[in-house]
CSV table of C-alpha atoms and ligand atoms in Angstrom, one decimal:
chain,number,residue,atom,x,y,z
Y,1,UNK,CA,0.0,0.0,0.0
Y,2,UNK,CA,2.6,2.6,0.9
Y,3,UNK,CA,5.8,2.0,-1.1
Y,4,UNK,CA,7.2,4.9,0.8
Y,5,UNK,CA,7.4,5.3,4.7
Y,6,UNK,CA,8.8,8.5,5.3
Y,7,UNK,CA,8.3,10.3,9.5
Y,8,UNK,CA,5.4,12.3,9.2
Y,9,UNK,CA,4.4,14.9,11.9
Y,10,UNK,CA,1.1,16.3,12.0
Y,11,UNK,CA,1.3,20.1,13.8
Y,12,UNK,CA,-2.2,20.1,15.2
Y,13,UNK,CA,-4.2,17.3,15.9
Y,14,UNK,CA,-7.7,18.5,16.1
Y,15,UNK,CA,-10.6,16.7,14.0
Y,16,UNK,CA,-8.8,16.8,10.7
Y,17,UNK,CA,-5.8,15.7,11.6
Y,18,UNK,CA,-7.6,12.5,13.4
Y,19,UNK,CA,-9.3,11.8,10.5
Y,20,UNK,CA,-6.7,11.4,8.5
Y,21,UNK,CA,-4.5,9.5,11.2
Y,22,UNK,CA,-7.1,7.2,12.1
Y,23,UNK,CA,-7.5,6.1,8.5
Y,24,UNK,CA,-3.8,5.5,7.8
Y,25,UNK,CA,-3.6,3.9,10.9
Y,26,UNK,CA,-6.3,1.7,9.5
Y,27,UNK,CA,-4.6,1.0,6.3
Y,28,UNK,CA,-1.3,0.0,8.2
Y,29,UNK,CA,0.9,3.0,7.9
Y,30,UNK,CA,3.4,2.5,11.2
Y,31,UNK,CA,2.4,4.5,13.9
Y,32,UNK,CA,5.9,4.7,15.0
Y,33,UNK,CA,6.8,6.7,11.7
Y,34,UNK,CA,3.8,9.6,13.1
Y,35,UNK,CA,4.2,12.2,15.5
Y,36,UNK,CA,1.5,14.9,16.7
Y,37,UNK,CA,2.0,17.7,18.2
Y,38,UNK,CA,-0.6,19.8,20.4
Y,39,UNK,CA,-0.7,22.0,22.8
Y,40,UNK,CA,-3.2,20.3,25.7
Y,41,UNK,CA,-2.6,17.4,27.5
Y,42,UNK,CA,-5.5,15.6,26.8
Y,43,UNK,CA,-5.5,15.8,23.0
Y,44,UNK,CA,-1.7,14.2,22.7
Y,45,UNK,CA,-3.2,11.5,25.0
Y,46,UNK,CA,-6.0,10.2,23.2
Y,47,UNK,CA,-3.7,10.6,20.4
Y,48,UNK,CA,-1.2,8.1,21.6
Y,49,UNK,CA,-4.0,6.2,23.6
Y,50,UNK,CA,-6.1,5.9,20.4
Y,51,UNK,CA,-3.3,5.4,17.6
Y,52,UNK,CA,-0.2,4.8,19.3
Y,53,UNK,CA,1.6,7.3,17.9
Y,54,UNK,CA,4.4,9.4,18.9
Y,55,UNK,CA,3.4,13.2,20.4
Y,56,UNK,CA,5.2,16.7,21.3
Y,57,UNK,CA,4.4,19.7,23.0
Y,58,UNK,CA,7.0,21.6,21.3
Y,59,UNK,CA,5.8,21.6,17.2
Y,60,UNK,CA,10.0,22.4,16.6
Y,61,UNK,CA,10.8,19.3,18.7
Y,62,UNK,CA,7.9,17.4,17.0
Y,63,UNK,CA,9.2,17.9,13.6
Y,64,UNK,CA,12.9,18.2,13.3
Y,65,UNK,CA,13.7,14.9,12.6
Y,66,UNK,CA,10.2,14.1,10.2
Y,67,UNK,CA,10.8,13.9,6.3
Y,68,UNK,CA,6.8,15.3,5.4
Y,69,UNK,CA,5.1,18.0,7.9
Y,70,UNK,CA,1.5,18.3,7.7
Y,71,UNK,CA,0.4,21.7,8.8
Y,72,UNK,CA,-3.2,20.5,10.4
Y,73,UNK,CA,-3.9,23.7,12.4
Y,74,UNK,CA,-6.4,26.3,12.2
Y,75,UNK,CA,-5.9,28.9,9.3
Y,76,UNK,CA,-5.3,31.8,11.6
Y,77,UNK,CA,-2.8,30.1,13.9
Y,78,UNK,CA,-0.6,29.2,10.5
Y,79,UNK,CA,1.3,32.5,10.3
Y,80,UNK,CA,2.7,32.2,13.6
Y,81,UNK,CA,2.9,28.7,14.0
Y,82,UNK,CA,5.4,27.7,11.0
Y,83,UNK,CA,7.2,31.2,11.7
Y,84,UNK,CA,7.5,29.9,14.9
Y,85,UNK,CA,8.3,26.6,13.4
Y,86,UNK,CA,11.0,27.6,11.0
Y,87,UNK,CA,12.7,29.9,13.8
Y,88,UNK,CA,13.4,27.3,16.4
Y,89,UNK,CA,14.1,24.7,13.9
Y,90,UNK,CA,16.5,26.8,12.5
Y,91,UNK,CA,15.7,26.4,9.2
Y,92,UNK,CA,12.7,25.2,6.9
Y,93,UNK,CA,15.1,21.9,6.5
Y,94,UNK,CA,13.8,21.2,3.0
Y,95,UNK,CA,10.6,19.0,4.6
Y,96,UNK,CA,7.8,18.4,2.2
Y,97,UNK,CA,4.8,20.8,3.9
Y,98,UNK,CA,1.6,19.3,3.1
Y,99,UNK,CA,-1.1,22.1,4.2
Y,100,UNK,CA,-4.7,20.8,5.0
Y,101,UNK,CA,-5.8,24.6,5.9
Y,102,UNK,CA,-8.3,25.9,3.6
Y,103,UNK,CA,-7.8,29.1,2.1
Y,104,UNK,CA,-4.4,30.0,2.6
Y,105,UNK,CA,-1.8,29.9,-0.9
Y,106,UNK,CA,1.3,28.4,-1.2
Y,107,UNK,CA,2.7,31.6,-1.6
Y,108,UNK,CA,1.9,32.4,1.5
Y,109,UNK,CA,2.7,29.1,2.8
Y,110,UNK,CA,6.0,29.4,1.4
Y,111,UNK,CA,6.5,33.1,3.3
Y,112,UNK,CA,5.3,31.9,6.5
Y,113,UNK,CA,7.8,29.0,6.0
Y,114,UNK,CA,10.8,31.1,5.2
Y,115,UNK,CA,10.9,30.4,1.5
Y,116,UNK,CA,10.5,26.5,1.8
Y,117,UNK,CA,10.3,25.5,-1.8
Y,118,UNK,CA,8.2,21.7,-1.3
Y,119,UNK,CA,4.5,22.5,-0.6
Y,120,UNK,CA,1.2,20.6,-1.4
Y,121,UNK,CA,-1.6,22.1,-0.6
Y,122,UNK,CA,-4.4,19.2,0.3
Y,123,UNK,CA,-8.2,19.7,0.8
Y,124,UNK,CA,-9.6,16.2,2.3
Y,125,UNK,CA,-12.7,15.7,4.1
Y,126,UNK,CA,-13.7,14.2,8.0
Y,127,UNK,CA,-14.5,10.5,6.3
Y,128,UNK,CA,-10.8,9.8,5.9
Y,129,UNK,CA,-11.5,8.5,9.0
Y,130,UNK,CA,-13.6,5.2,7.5
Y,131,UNK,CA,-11.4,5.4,4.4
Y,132,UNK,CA,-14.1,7.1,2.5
Y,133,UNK,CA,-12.3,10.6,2.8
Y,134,UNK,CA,-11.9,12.6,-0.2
Y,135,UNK,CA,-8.9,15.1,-0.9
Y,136,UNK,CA,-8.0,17.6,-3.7
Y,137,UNK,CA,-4.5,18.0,-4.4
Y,138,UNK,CA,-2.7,21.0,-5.6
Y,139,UNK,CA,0.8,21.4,-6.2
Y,140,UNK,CA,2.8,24.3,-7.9
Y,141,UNK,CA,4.6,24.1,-10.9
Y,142,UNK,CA,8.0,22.4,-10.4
Y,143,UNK,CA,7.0,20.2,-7.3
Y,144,UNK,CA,9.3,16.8,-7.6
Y,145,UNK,CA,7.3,13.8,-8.9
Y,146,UNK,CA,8.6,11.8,-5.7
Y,147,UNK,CA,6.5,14.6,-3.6
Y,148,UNK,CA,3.4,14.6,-5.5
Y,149,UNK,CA,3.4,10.8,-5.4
Y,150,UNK,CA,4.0,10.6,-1.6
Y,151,UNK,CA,1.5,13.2,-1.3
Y,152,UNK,CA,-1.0,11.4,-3.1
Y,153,UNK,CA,-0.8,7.7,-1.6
Y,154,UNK,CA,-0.8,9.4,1.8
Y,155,UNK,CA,-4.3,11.1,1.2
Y,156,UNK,CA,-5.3,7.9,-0.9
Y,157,UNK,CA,-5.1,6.2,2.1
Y,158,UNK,CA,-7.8,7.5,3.9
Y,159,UNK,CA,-10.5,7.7,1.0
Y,160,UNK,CA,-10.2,8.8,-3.0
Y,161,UNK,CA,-8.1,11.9,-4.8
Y,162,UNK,CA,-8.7,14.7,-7.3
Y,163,UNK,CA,-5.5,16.7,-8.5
Y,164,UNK,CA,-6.5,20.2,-9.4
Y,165,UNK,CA,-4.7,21.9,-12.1
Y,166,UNK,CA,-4.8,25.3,-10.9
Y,167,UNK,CA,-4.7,26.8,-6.8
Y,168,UNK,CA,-8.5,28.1,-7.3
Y,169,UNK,CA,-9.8,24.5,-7.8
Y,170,UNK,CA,-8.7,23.7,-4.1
Y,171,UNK,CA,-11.4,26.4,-3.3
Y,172,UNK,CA,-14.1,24.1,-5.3
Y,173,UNK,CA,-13.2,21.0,-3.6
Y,174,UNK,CA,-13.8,22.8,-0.2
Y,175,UNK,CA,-17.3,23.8,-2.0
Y,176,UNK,CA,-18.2,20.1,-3.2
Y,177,UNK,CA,-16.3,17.8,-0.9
Y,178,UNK,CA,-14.3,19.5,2.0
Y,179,UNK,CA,-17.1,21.3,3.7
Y,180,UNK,CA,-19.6,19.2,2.0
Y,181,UNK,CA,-20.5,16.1,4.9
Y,182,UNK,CA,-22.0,18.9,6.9
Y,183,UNK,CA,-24.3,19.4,4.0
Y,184,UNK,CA,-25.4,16.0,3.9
Y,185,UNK,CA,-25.6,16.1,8.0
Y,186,UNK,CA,-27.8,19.6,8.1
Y,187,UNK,CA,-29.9,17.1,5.8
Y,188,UNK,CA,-30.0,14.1,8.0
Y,189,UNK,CA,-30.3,16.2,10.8
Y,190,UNK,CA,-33.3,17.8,9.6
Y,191,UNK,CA,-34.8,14.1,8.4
Y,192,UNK,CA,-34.2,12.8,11.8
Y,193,UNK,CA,-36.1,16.1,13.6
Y,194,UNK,CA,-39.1,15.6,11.5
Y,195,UNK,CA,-39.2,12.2,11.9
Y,196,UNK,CA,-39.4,12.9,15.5
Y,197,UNK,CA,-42.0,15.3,15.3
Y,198,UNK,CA,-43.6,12.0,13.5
Y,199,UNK,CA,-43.8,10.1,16.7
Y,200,UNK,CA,-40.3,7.8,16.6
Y,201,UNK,CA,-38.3,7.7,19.4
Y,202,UNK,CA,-34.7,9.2,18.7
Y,203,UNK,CA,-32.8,5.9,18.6
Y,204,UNK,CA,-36.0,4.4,15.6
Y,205,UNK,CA,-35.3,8.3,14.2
Y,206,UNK,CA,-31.6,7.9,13.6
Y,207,UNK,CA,-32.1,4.3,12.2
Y,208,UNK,CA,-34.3,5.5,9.5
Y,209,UNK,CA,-31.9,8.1,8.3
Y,210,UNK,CA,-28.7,6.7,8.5
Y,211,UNK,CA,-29.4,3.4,7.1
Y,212,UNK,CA,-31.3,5.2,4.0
Y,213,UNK,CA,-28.4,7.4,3.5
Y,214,UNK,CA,-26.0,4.9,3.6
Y,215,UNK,CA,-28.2,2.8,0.8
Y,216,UNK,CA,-28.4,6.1,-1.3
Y,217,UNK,CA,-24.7,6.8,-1.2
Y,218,UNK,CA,-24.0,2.8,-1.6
Y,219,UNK,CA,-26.4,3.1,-4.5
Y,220,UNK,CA,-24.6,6.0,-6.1
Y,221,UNK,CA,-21.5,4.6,-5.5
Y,222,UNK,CA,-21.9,1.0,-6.8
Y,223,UNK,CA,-24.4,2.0,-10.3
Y,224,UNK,CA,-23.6,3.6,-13.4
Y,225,UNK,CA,-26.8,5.4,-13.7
Y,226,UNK,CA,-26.8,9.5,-13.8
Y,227,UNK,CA,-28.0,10.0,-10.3
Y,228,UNK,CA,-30.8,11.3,-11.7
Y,229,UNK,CA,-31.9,7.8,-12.7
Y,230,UNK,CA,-32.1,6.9,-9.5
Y,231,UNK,CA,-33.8,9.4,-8.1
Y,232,UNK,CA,-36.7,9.1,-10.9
Y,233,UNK,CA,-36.5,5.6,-9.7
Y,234,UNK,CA,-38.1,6.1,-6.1
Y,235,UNK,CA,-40.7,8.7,-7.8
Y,236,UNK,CA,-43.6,6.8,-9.2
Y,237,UNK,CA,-45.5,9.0,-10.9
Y,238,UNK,CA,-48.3,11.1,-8.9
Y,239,UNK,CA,-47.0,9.4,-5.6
Y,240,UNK,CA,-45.4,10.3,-2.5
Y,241,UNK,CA,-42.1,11.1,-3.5
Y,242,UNK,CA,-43.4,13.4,-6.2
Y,243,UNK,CA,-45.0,15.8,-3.5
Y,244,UNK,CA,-41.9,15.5,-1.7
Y,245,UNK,CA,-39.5,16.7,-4.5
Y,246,UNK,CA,-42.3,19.8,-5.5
Y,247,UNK,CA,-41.8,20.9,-2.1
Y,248,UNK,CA,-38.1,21.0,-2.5
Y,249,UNK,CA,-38.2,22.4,-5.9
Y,250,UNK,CA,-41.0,25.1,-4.6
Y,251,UNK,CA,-38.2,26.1,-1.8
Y,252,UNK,CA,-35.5,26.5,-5.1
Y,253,UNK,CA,-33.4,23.5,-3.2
Y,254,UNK,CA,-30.6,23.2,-6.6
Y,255,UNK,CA,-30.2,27.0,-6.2
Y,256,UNK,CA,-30.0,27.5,-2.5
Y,257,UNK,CA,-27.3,24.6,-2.8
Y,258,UNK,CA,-25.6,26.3,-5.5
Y,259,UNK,CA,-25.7,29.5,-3.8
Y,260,UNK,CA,-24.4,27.6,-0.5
Y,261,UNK,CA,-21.3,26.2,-2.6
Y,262,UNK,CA,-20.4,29.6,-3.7
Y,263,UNK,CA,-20.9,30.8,-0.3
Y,264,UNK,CA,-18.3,28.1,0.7
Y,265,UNK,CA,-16.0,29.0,-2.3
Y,266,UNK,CA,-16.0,32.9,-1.4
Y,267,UNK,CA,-15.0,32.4,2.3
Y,268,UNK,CA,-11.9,30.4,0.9
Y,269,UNK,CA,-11.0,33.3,-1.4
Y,270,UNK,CA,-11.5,35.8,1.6
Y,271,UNK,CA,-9.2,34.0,3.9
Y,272,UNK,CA,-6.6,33.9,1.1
Y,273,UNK,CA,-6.5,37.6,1.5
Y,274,UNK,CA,-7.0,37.4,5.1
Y,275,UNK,CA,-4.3,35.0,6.2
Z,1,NAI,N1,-12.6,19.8,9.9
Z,1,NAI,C1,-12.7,19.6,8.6
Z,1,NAI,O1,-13.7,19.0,8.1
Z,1,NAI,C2,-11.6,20.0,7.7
Z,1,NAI,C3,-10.6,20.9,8.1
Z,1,NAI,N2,-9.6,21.3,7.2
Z,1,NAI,C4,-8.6,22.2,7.7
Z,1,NAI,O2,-7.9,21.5,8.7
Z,1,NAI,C5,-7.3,22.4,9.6
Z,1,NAI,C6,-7.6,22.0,11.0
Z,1,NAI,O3,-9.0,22.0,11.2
Z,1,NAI,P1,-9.7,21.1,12.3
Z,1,NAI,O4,-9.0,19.8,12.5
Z,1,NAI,O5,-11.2,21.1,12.0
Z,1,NAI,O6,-9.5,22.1,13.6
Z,1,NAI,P2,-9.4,21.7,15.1
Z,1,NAI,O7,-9.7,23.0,15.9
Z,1,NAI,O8,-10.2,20.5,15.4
Z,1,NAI,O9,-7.9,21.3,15.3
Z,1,NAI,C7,-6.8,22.2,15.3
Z,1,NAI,C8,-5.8,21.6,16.3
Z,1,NAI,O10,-4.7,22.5,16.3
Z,1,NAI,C9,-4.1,22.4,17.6
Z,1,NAI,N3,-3.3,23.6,17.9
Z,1,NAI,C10,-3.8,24.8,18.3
Z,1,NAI,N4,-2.7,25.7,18.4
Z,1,NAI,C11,-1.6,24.9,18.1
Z,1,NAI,C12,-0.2,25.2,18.0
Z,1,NAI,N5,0.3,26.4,18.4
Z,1,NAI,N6,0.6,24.3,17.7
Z,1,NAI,C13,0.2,23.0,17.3
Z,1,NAI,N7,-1.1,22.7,17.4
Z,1,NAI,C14,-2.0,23.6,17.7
Z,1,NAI,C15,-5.4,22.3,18.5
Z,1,NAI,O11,-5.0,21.8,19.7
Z,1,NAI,C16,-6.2,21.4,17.7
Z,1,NAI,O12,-6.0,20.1,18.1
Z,1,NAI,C17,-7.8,23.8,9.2
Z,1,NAI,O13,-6.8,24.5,8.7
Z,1,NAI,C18,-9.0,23.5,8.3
Z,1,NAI,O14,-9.1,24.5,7.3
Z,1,NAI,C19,-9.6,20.9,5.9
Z,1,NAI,C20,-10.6,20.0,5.5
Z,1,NAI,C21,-11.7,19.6,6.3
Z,2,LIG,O1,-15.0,24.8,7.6
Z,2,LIG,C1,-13.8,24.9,7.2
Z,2,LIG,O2,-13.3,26.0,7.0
Z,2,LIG,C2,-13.0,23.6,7.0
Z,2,LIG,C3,-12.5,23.5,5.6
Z,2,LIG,C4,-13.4,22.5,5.0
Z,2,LIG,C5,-14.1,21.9,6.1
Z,2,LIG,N1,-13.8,22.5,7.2
């Protein structure tokens, strides 16, 4: 599965970060080859408790010795964070960076990391926990084969991967796939309250929901039918399903999605000119 094994430190290990650890974990990468580092207590702990993998306080100490960095903090903390990085490492120590922060460039990367010239920018999702993550890669021109290809089995660990030709595409897959499983959530949620309101109990509530998204997304996945198909399938025609889909169509569901993506999309171009 992983024809290379490099040391790989993850500065940060907050939901992302777990998700992505879990699933190479899962997939067999060594967990001696992983460090994380974090700030509390508690989060290095259930780190090493959960994954057996190797944790710091000190991001400097963390890293210095790992061949890949993966910068797994929160946008805003990245400026002083891998200035603080570079500074008491002395050095950027040509490391591959592989960034998981939305919205912030590899230019900008490369000036908080004091010119570092290997950066990947990476846009996965919280299912690379179950191996069902999807990531969008994006690497600038005259990034070394060998780093795009560790990038990309690393990330194809935990779930599928898109490379995107230009840095503005990362912004889309945060639109269609990063911040997209709280889409499909908000919708379960939603399912699940109404179903409520029906009379089930919360337990019978999440059943229903969960096990019928789980068929729908099994579906998708496993036909070659436009999804369309298959939702034309359930509608028998002046039935149920048909009032159902009126009301969403009545509500302008397509373009409030739409308009949600670009929402998503937008925020990432802010914060590019914000951090
Ligand atoms: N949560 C998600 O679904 C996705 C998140 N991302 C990106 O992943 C990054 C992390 O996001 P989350 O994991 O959601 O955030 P989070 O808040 O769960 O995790 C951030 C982690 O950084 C740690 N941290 C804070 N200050 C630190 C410091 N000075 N040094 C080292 N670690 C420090 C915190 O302890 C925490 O564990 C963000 O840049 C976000 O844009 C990307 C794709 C999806
Ligand atoms: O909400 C965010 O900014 C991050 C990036 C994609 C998912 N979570």
């Amino acid at each position: 599965m992983f024809d290379q094994q490099e040391k790989i430190t993850f500065i940060g290990g907050g939901n992302m970060a777990r998700s992505i650890i879990g699933g190479l974990i899962k997939r067999g990468y060594p967990a001696h080859l992983i460090t994380v580092t974090a700030p509390t207590d508690r989060t290095r702990q259930r780190m090493a408790d959960d994954f057996g993998v190797n944790t710091a306080e000190d991001n400097a100490k963390g890293a210095k010795e790992a061949d890949v960095v993966v910068l797994a903090v929160k946008p805003q903390l990245l400026d002083i964070v891998c200035e603080r990085l570079v500074a008491d490492m002395g050095g950027h120590g040509d490391k591959l960076y592989l960034s998981i922060a939305a919205g912030v460039t590899v230019d900008t990367l490369q000036a908080y990391l004091s010119g570092a010239p290997r950066i990947v920018r990476t846009m996965p999702n919280t299912p690379s926990l179950l191996g069902l993550g999807m990531t969008g890669l994006y690497a600038p021109a005259g990034t070394k084969q060998d780093d795009k290809l560790f990038s990309q089995s690393l990330m194809a660990a935990v779930g599928k991967v898109v490379w995107v030709e230009e840095e503005a595409g990362i912004n889309h897959v945060i639109a269609a796939a990063g911040s997209a499983p709280a889409y499909f959530f908000l919708f379960m949620e939603a399912i699940q309250t109404e179903a409520e309101n029906m009379g089930f109990d919360a337990e019978t509530a999440r059943l229903l929901v969960q096990q019928t998204a789980q068929g729908a997304a099994q579906m998708v996945t496993e036909s070659d039918l436009p999804i369309s198909t298959l939702r034309s399938q359930v509608t028998s025609k002046g039935g149920t399903t048909a009032e159902a889909l009126r009301t969403f169509e009545e509500g302008e569901l397509s373009t409030l999605v739409a308009k949600a993506m670009r929402a998503a999309v937008a925020r990432a171009e802010q914060m590019a000119k914000q951090f």
